[in-house]
Short mmCIF file of N, CA and C in Angstrom, two decimals:
data_model
loop_
_atom_site.label_atom_id
_atom_site.label_comp_id
_atom_site.label_asym_id
_atom_site.label_seq_id
_atom_site.Cartn_x
_atom_site.Cartn_y
_atom_site.Cartn_z
N MET A 1126 0.84 -1.18 0.00
CA MET A 1126 0.00 0.00 0.00
C MET A 1126 0.89 1.24 0.00
N ILE A 1127 0.53 2.17 -0.84
CA ILE A 1127 1.24 3.46 -0.90
C ILE A 1127 0.34 4.49 -0.22
N ARG A 1128 0.87 5.18 0.76
CA ARG A 1128 0.11 6.23 1.44
C ARG A 1128 0.59 7.59 0.95
N VAL A 1129 -0.34 8.52 0.87
CA VAL A 1129 -0.03 9.91 0.56
C VAL A 1129 -0.05 10.65 1.89
N VAL A 1130 1.10 11.23 2.26
CA VAL A 1130 1.22 11.87 3.57
C VAL A 1130 1.87 13.25 3.43
N ARG A 1131 1.74 14.02 4.48
CA ARG A 1131 2.38 15.33 4.55
C ARG A 1131 3.68 15.19 5.33
N ILE A 1132 4.70 15.88 4.87
CA ILE A 1132 5.98 15.88 5.57
C ILE A 1132 5.79 16.35 7.01
N GLU A 1133 6.50 15.71 7.92
CA GLU A 1133 6.54 15.97 9.35
C GLU A 1133 5.28 15.54 10.10
N THR A 1134 4.37 14.82 9.44
CA THR A 1134 3.24 14.27 10.18
C THR A 1134 3.68 12.97 10.84
N PRO A 1135 3.02 12.58 11.92
CA PRO A 1135 3.38 11.31 12.57
C PRO A 1135 3.24 10.14 11.59
N ARG A 1136 4.11 9.19 11.73
CA ARG A 1136 4.06 8.01 10.86
C ARG A 1136 2.96 7.06 11.33
N ALA A 1137 2.28 6.48 10.36
CA ALA A 1137 1.26 5.48 10.65
C ALA A 1137 1.92 4.13 10.88
N ARG A 1138 1.27 3.29 11.64
CA ARG A 1138 1.78 1.94 11.86
C ARG A 1138 1.86 1.23 10.51
N GLY A 1139 3.00 0.63 10.22
CA GLY A 1139 3.18 -0.11 8.97
C GLY A 1139 3.34 0.76 7.75
N GLU A 1140 3.58 2.05 7.94
CA GLU A 1140 3.71 2.97 6.80
C GLU A 1140 4.87 2.60 5.90
N GLY A 1141 5.95 2.13 6.46
CA GLY A 1141 7.13 1.83 5.66
C GLY A 1141 7.94 3.08 5.39
N PRO A 1142 8.89 2.99 4.49
CA PRO A 1142 9.73 4.16 4.18
C PRO A 1142 8.90 5.32 3.62
N ARG A 1143 9.35 6.52 3.94
CA ARG A 1143 8.69 7.73 3.46
C ARG A 1143 9.56 8.33 2.36
N LEU A 1144 8.98 8.53 1.19
CA LEU A 1144 9.70 9.09 0.05
C LEU A 1144 9.35 10.56 -0.11
N GLY A 1145 10.35 11.39 -0.14
CA GLY A 1145 10.15 12.82 -0.32
C GLY A 1145 10.02 13.14 -1.80
N THR A 1146 8.81 13.50 -2.21
CA THR A 1146 8.57 13.82 -3.62
C THR A 1146 8.51 15.34 -3.78
N VAL A 1147 9.54 15.99 -3.28
CA VAL A 1147 9.63 17.45 -3.30
C VAL A 1147 10.86 17.87 -4.10
N ARG A 1148 10.80 19.07 -4.65
CA ARG A 1148 11.91 19.58 -5.44
C ARG A 1148 12.98 20.18 -4.53
N LEU A 1149 12.55 20.87 -3.49
CA LEU A 1149 13.49 21.57 -2.61
C LEU A 1149 13.62 20.86 -1.28
N LEU A 1150 14.83 20.72 -0.82
CA LEU A 1150 15.08 20.10 0.48
C LEU A 1150 14.72 21.07 1.59
N PRO A 1151 14.34 20.55 2.75
CA PRO A 1151 13.96 21.44 3.86
C PRO A 1151 15.15 22.27 4.32
N ARG A 1152 14.88 23.53 4.62
CA ARG A 1152 15.94 24.43 5.10
C ARG A 1152 16.14 24.26 6.59
N GLY A 1153 17.38 24.39 7.00
CA GLY A 1153 17.70 24.39 8.42
C GLY A 1153 17.61 23.04 9.10
N VAL A 1154 17.52 21.96 8.33
CA VAL A 1154 17.45 20.63 8.91
C VAL A 1154 18.62 19.82 8.36
N LYS A 1155 19.36 19.18 9.25
CA LYS A 1155 20.46 18.33 8.81
C LYS A 1155 19.89 17.09 8.14
N LYS A 1156 20.55 16.64 7.09
CA LYS A 1156 20.07 15.46 6.35
C LYS A 1156 19.92 14.25 7.25
N GLU A 1157 20.80 14.11 8.22
CA GLU A 1157 20.70 12.95 9.11
C GLU A 1157 19.48 13.02 10.03
N ASP A 1158 18.82 14.18 10.09
CA ASP A 1158 17.63 14.34 10.93
C ASP A 1158 16.32 14.21 10.15
N TYR A 1159 16.39 14.07 8.84
CA TYR A 1159 15.16 13.99 8.03
C TYR A 1159 14.24 12.88 8.53
N ALA A 1160 14.75 11.68 8.66
CA ALA A 1160 13.90 10.55 9.07
C ALA A 1160 13.39 10.73 10.51
N LYS A 1161 14.25 11.21 11.40
CA LYS A 1161 13.84 11.41 12.80
C LYS A 1161 12.69 12.39 12.91
N ARG A 1162 12.65 13.37 12.02
CA ARG A 1162 11.60 14.41 12.06
C ARG A 1162 10.42 14.08 11.14
N ASN A 1163 10.38 12.85 10.65
CA ASN A 1163 9.31 12.40 9.75
C ASN A 1163 9.22 13.25 8.49
N ILE A 1164 10.35 13.72 8.03
CA ILE A 1164 10.37 14.47 6.78
C ILE A 1164 10.34 13.46 5.64
N PHE A 1165 11.41 12.70 5.48
CA PHE A 1165 11.41 11.56 4.56
C PHE A 1165 12.67 10.75 4.77
N ASP A 1166 12.63 9.50 4.28
CA ASP A 1166 13.78 8.61 4.38
C ASP A 1166 14.62 8.65 3.10
N VAL A 1167 13.94 8.85 1.98
CA VAL A 1167 14.59 8.87 0.67
C VAL A 1167 14.03 10.04 -0.12
N TRP A 1168 14.89 10.78 -0.76
CA TRP A 1168 14.47 11.92 -1.59
C TRP A 1168 14.31 11.45 -3.02
N LEU A 1169 13.16 11.72 -3.63
CA LEU A 1169 12.87 11.27 -4.98
C LEU A 1169 12.37 12.45 -5.82
N PRO A 1170 13.26 13.39 -6.17
CA PRO A 1170 12.82 14.58 -6.91
C PRO A 1170 12.36 14.28 -8.34
N GLU A 1171 12.64 13.09 -8.85
CA GLU A 1171 12.25 12.75 -10.22
C GLU A 1171 10.74 12.83 -10.43
N VAL A 1172 9.96 12.65 -9.36
CA VAL A 1172 8.50 12.69 -9.49
C VAL A 1172 7.89 13.94 -8.85
N SER A 1173 8.74 14.91 -8.56
CA SER A 1173 8.23 16.17 -8.02
C SER A 1173 8.08 17.18 -9.15
N PRO A 1174 7.24 18.19 -8.96
CA PRO A 1174 7.13 19.24 -9.98
C PRO A 1174 8.45 19.99 -10.11
N THR A 1175 8.71 20.53 -11.29
CA THR A 1175 9.91 21.35 -11.50
C THR A 1175 9.83 22.61 -10.64
N ARG A 1176 10.95 23.28 -10.48
CA ARG A 1176 10.97 24.54 -9.72
C ARG A 1176 9.99 25.55 -10.31
N GLU A 1177 9.90 25.60 -11.63
CA GLU A 1177 9.00 26.53 -12.28
C GLU A 1177 7.54 26.21 -11.94
N LEU A 1178 7.21 24.93 -11.92
CA LEU A 1178 5.84 24.55 -11.61
C LEU A 1178 5.53 24.75 -10.13
N VAL A 1179 6.52 24.54 -9.27
CA VAL A 1179 6.33 24.84 -7.85
C VAL A 1179 6.07 26.33 -7.67
N ALA A 1180 6.83 27.17 -8.36
CA ALA A 1180 6.62 28.62 -8.28
C ALA A 1180 5.21 28.99 -8.74
N TYR A 1181 4.74 28.37 -9.80
CA TYR A 1181 3.38 28.60 -10.29
C TYR A 1181 2.37 28.21 -9.21
N ALA A 1182 2.58 27.07 -8.59
CA ALA A 1182 1.65 26.58 -7.57
C ALA A 1182 1.58 27.52 -6.37
N GLN A 1183 2.69 28.12 -6.03
CA GLN A 1183 2.75 28.97 -4.84
C GLN A 1183 2.40 30.43 -5.12
N ALA A 1184 2.25 30.80 -6.38
CA ALA A 1184 2.05 32.20 -6.75
C ALA A 1184 0.70 32.77 -6.32
N GLU A 1185 -0.34 31.98 -6.38
CA GLU A 1185 -1.70 32.45 -6.08
C GLU A 1185 -2.49 31.32 -5.44
N PRO A 1186 -3.59 31.66 -4.76
CA PRO A 1186 -4.45 30.60 -4.21
C PRO A 1186 -5.03 29.73 -5.32
N TRP A 1187 -5.35 28.49 -4.98
CA TRP A 1187 -5.90 27.57 -5.95
C TRP A 1187 -7.33 27.95 -6.32
N THR A 1188 -7.59 27.88 -7.60
CA THR A 1188 -8.95 27.89 -8.13
C THR A 1188 -9.06 26.60 -8.93
N ASP A 1189 -10.26 26.23 -9.32
CA ASP A 1189 -10.40 25.03 -10.13
C ASP A 1189 -9.62 25.16 -11.44
N ALA A 1190 -9.64 26.34 -12.05
CA ALA A 1190 -8.92 26.55 -13.31
C ALA A 1190 -7.40 26.47 -13.11
N ARG A 1191 -6.90 27.09 -12.05
CA ARG A 1191 -5.45 27.02 -11.78
C ARG A 1191 -5.03 25.58 -11.48
N TRP A 1192 -5.85 24.85 -10.72
CA TRP A 1192 -5.53 23.46 -10.41
C TRP A 1192 -5.50 22.63 -11.70
N ALA A 1193 -6.47 22.83 -12.57
CA ALA A 1193 -6.51 22.08 -13.83
C ALA A 1193 -5.27 22.37 -14.67
N ALA A 1194 -4.84 23.64 -14.70
CA ALA A 1194 -3.63 24.00 -15.45
C ALA A 1194 -2.40 23.36 -14.82
N PHE A 1195 -2.31 23.39 -13.50
CA PHE A 1195 -1.20 22.76 -12.80
C PHE A 1195 -1.17 21.26 -13.10
N ALA A 1196 -2.31 20.62 -12.98
CA ALA A 1196 -2.38 19.17 -13.20
C ALA A 1196 -1.91 18.82 -14.61
N LYS A 1197 -2.34 19.57 -15.58
CA LYS A 1197 -1.94 19.32 -16.97
C LYS A 1197 -0.42 19.44 -17.13
N LYS A 1198 0.15 20.49 -16.54
CA LYS A 1198 1.60 20.70 -16.63
C LYS A 1198 2.37 19.61 -15.89
N TYR A 1199 1.89 19.24 -14.70
CA TYR A 1199 2.57 18.20 -13.92
C TYR A 1199 2.54 16.88 -14.68
N LEU A 1200 1.39 16.50 -15.19
CA LEU A 1200 1.28 15.23 -15.92
C LEU A 1200 2.17 15.22 -17.16
N LYS A 1201 2.33 16.38 -17.78
CA LYS A 1201 3.26 16.48 -18.92
C LYS A 1201 4.71 16.27 -18.44
N GLU A 1202 5.06 16.88 -17.30
CA GLU A 1202 6.40 16.68 -16.76
C GLU A 1202 6.66 15.21 -16.42
N MET A 1203 5.64 14.51 -16.01
CA MET A 1203 5.80 13.10 -15.64
C MET A 1203 5.95 12.18 -16.85
N GLN A 1204 5.94 12.74 -18.05
CA GLN A 1204 6.21 11.96 -19.25
C GLN A 1204 7.71 11.86 -19.53
N ARG A 1205 8.52 12.64 -18.79
CA ARG A 1205 9.98 12.57 -18.97
C ARG A 1205 10.45 11.15 -18.67
N PRO A 1206 11.48 10.66 -19.37
CA PRO A 1206 11.94 9.29 -19.16
C PRO A 1206 12.31 8.97 -17.72
N GLU A 1207 13.01 9.89 -17.04
CA GLU A 1207 13.40 9.61 -15.65
C GLU A 1207 12.18 9.53 -14.74
N ALA A 1208 11.16 10.32 -15.01
CA ALA A 1208 9.93 10.25 -14.22
C ALA A 1208 9.18 8.96 -14.51
N GLN A 1209 9.09 8.59 -15.77
CA GLN A 1209 8.40 7.35 -16.14
C GLN A 1209 9.07 6.14 -15.49
N HIS A 1210 10.39 6.15 -15.47
CA HIS A 1210 11.13 5.05 -14.84
C HIS A 1210 10.80 4.98 -13.35
N ALA A 1211 10.84 6.12 -12.67
CA ALA A 1211 10.56 6.16 -11.23
C ALA A 1211 9.11 5.74 -10.95
N ILE A 1212 8.17 6.19 -11.76
CA ILE A 1212 6.76 5.84 -11.56
C ILE A 1212 6.56 4.34 -11.73
N ALA A 1213 7.16 3.76 -12.75
CA ALA A 1213 7.04 2.32 -12.96
C ALA A 1213 7.63 1.55 -11.78
N LEU A 1214 8.77 1.99 -11.29
CA LEU A 1214 9.40 1.33 -10.14
C LEU A 1214 8.54 1.46 -8.89
N LEU A 1215 8.03 2.66 -8.62
CA LEU A 1215 7.18 2.86 -7.45
C LEU A 1215 5.90 2.03 -7.53
N ALA A 1216 5.30 1.98 -8.70
CA ALA A 1216 4.07 1.19 -8.86
C ALA A 1216 4.34 -0.28 -8.60
N ALA A 1217 5.45 -0.79 -9.12
CA ALA A 1217 5.80 -2.20 -8.89
C ALA A 1217 6.05 -2.45 -7.41
N LEU A 1218 6.78 -1.56 -6.76
CA LEU A 1218 7.03 -1.71 -5.33
C LEU A 1218 5.73 -1.61 -4.52
N GLY A 1219 4.85 -0.71 -4.96
CA GLY A 1219 3.59 -0.50 -4.25
C GLY A 1219 2.67 -1.70 -4.28
N LYS A 1220 2.91 -2.62 -5.17
CA LYS A 1220 2.11 -3.86 -5.22
C LYS A 1220 2.58 -4.86 -4.18
N ARG A 1221 3.81 -4.66 -3.66
CA ARG A 1221 4.42 -5.66 -2.79
C ARG A 1221 4.79 -5.17 -1.39
N THR A 1222 4.92 -3.87 -1.23
CA THR A 1222 5.40 -3.37 0.05
C THR A 1222 4.72 -2.04 0.39
N ASN A 1223 4.81 -1.65 1.65
CA ASN A 1223 4.24 -0.39 2.10
C ASN A 1223 5.29 0.71 2.07
N PHE A 1224 4.90 1.86 1.58
CA PHE A 1224 5.71 3.07 1.68
C PHE A 1224 4.78 4.25 1.50
N SER A 1225 5.31 5.45 1.68
CA SER A 1225 4.49 6.64 1.50
C SER A 1225 5.21 7.64 0.62
N ILE A 1226 4.40 8.50 0.00
CA ILE A 1226 4.94 9.62 -0.78
C ILE A 1226 4.54 10.90 -0.04
N SER A 1227 5.51 11.79 0.12
CA SER A 1227 5.26 12.96 0.96
C SER A 1227 5.64 14.26 0.28
N CYS A 1228 5.02 15.33 0.77
CA CYS A 1228 5.26 16.69 0.28
C CYS A 1228 4.89 17.65 1.41
N TYR A 1229 5.19 18.92 1.22
CA TYR A 1229 4.90 19.95 2.20
C TYR A 1229 3.44 20.40 2.20
N CYS A 1230 2.72 20.23 1.11
CA CYS A 1230 1.36 20.76 0.95
C CYS A 1230 0.41 20.20 2.00
N GLU A 1231 -0.41 21.07 2.54
CA GLU A 1231 -1.38 20.66 3.55
C GLU A 1231 -2.48 19.80 2.95
N ASN A 1232 -3.02 20.21 1.80
CA ASN A 1232 -4.14 19.51 1.19
C ASN A 1232 -3.64 18.58 0.09
N PRO A 1233 -3.71 17.27 0.28
CA PRO A 1233 -3.20 16.35 -0.75
C PRO A 1233 -3.97 16.42 -2.06
N TRP A 1234 -5.19 16.94 -2.02
CA TRP A 1234 -6.01 17.01 -3.24
C TRP A 1234 -5.69 18.25 -4.07
N ARG A 1235 -4.89 19.14 -3.55
CA ARG A 1235 -4.38 20.29 -4.32
C ARG A 1235 -2.87 20.25 -4.28
N CYS A 1236 -2.36 19.05 -4.49
CA CYS A 1236 -0.92 18.79 -4.45
C CYS A 1236 -0.60 17.73 -5.49
N HIS A 1237 0.59 17.77 -6.00
CA HIS A 1237 1.00 16.78 -7.00
C HIS A 1237 0.90 15.35 -6.47
N ARG A 1238 0.90 15.17 -5.15
CA ARG A 1238 0.82 13.82 -4.59
C ARG A 1238 -0.44 13.09 -5.03
N SER A 1239 -1.56 13.82 -5.12
CA SER A 1239 -2.80 13.15 -5.56
C SER A 1239 -2.67 12.73 -7.02
N LEU A 1240 -2.04 13.55 -7.83
CA LEU A 1240 -1.83 13.21 -9.25
C LEU A 1240 -0.87 12.04 -9.38
N LEU A 1241 0.21 12.07 -8.61
CA LEU A 1241 1.16 10.96 -8.61
C LEU A 1241 0.48 9.68 -8.13
N GLY A 1242 -0.34 9.80 -7.10
CA GLY A 1242 -1.08 8.64 -6.61
C GLY A 1242 -1.95 8.03 -7.69
N GLU A 1243 -2.60 8.87 -8.48
CA GLU A 1243 -3.44 8.36 -9.57
C GLU A 1243 -2.59 7.69 -10.65
N LEU A 1244 -1.43 8.25 -10.95
CA LEU A 1244 -0.53 7.61 -11.92
C LEU A 1244 -0.11 6.23 -11.44
N LEU A 1245 0.13 6.11 -10.14
CA LEU A 1245 0.52 4.82 -9.57
C LEU A 1245 -0.64 3.84 -9.59
N ARG A 1246 -1.85 4.33 -9.30
CA ARG A 1246 -3.04 3.48 -9.37
C ARG A 1246 -3.26 2.94 -10.78
N GLU A 1247 -3.04 3.80 -11.77
CA GLU A 1247 -3.20 3.38 -13.16
C GLU A 1247 -2.28 2.22 -13.51
N ARG A 1248 -1.19 2.11 -12.76
CA ARG A 1248 -0.23 1.03 -13.00
C ARG A 1248 -0.41 -0.12 -12.03
N GLY A 1249 -1.55 -0.16 -11.35
CA GLY A 1249 -1.89 -1.30 -10.53
C GLY A 1249 -1.53 -1.24 -9.06
N ALA A 1250 -0.97 -0.14 -8.60
CA ALA A 1250 -0.61 -0.03 -7.19
C ALA A 1250 -1.83 0.37 -6.36
N LYS A 1251 -1.86 -0.05 -5.11
CA LYS A 1251 -2.89 0.39 -4.18
C LYS A 1251 -2.39 1.65 -3.52
N VAL A 1252 -3.21 2.71 -3.59
CA VAL A 1252 -2.80 4.01 -3.08
C VAL A 1252 -3.88 4.54 -2.15
N SER A 1253 -3.48 5.03 -0.99
CA SER A 1253 -4.41 5.62 -0.03
C SER A 1253 -4.14 7.12 0.07
N ILE A 1254 -5.15 7.89 -0.35
CA ILE A 1254 -5.08 9.35 -0.24
C ILE A 1254 -6.11 9.75 0.81
N PRO A 1255 -5.73 10.52 1.82
CA PRO A 1255 -6.68 10.87 2.88
C PRO A 1255 -7.95 11.50 2.34
N ARG A 1256 -9.09 11.00 2.78
CA ARG A 1256 -10.38 11.54 2.33
C ARG A 1256 -10.73 12.82 3.05
N SER A 1257 -10.17 13.04 4.22
CA SER A 1257 -10.54 14.21 5.03
C SER A 1257 -10.24 15.52 4.33
N ALA A 1258 -9.38 15.50 3.35
CA ALA A 1258 -9.04 16.73 2.63
C ALA A 1258 -9.42 16.60 1.16
N SER A 1259 -10.46 15.84 0.86
CA SER A 1259 -10.86 15.66 -0.54
C SER A 1259 -11.35 16.97 -1.11
N PRO A 1260 -11.35 17.11 -2.44
CA PRO A 1260 -11.76 18.36 -3.06
C PRO A 1260 -13.16 18.80 -2.64
N ARG A 1261 -14.06 17.88 -2.45
CA ARG A 1261 -15.43 18.24 -2.08
C ARG A 1261 -15.49 18.90 -0.71
N ARG A 1262 -14.62 18.51 0.19
CA ARG A 1262 -14.65 19.07 1.55
C ARG A 1262 -13.77 20.29 1.71
N SER A 1263 -12.85 20.54 0.80
CA SER A 1263 -11.89 21.63 1.01
C SER A 1263 -12.29 22.92 0.29
N ARG A 1264 -13.38 22.90 -0.41
CA ARG A 1264 -13.79 24.11 -1.15
C ARG A 1264 -14.50 25.09 -0.25
#
């Protein structure tokens, strides 16, 4: 099972390794403290949005139109060979073992993690995205 989680949240029982799907590393934290602080165990920037797309995401509050534009751009970025390779590997692992994908965003439904989760589901992995922050409830 692949869980979608927020960086620095408490780990769930059986969560497994936490993969950081972020472009920028946390500031002011030593790398050896990442796992202790529930940031992530492994950094996987290949499936994170580019710096330009992160800047776009942070520039203004989300609207349905801005989210749709972001999603389109992110999914296009995930067509890169290195991203496709990482997605295929994660999907295969997600069929056999537990791990999580993490990011800084509070709402997983307005974050690339939900899009990545759907890409992994399309490849047969079981993915759990928290329902408490679903688009219907966060508007």
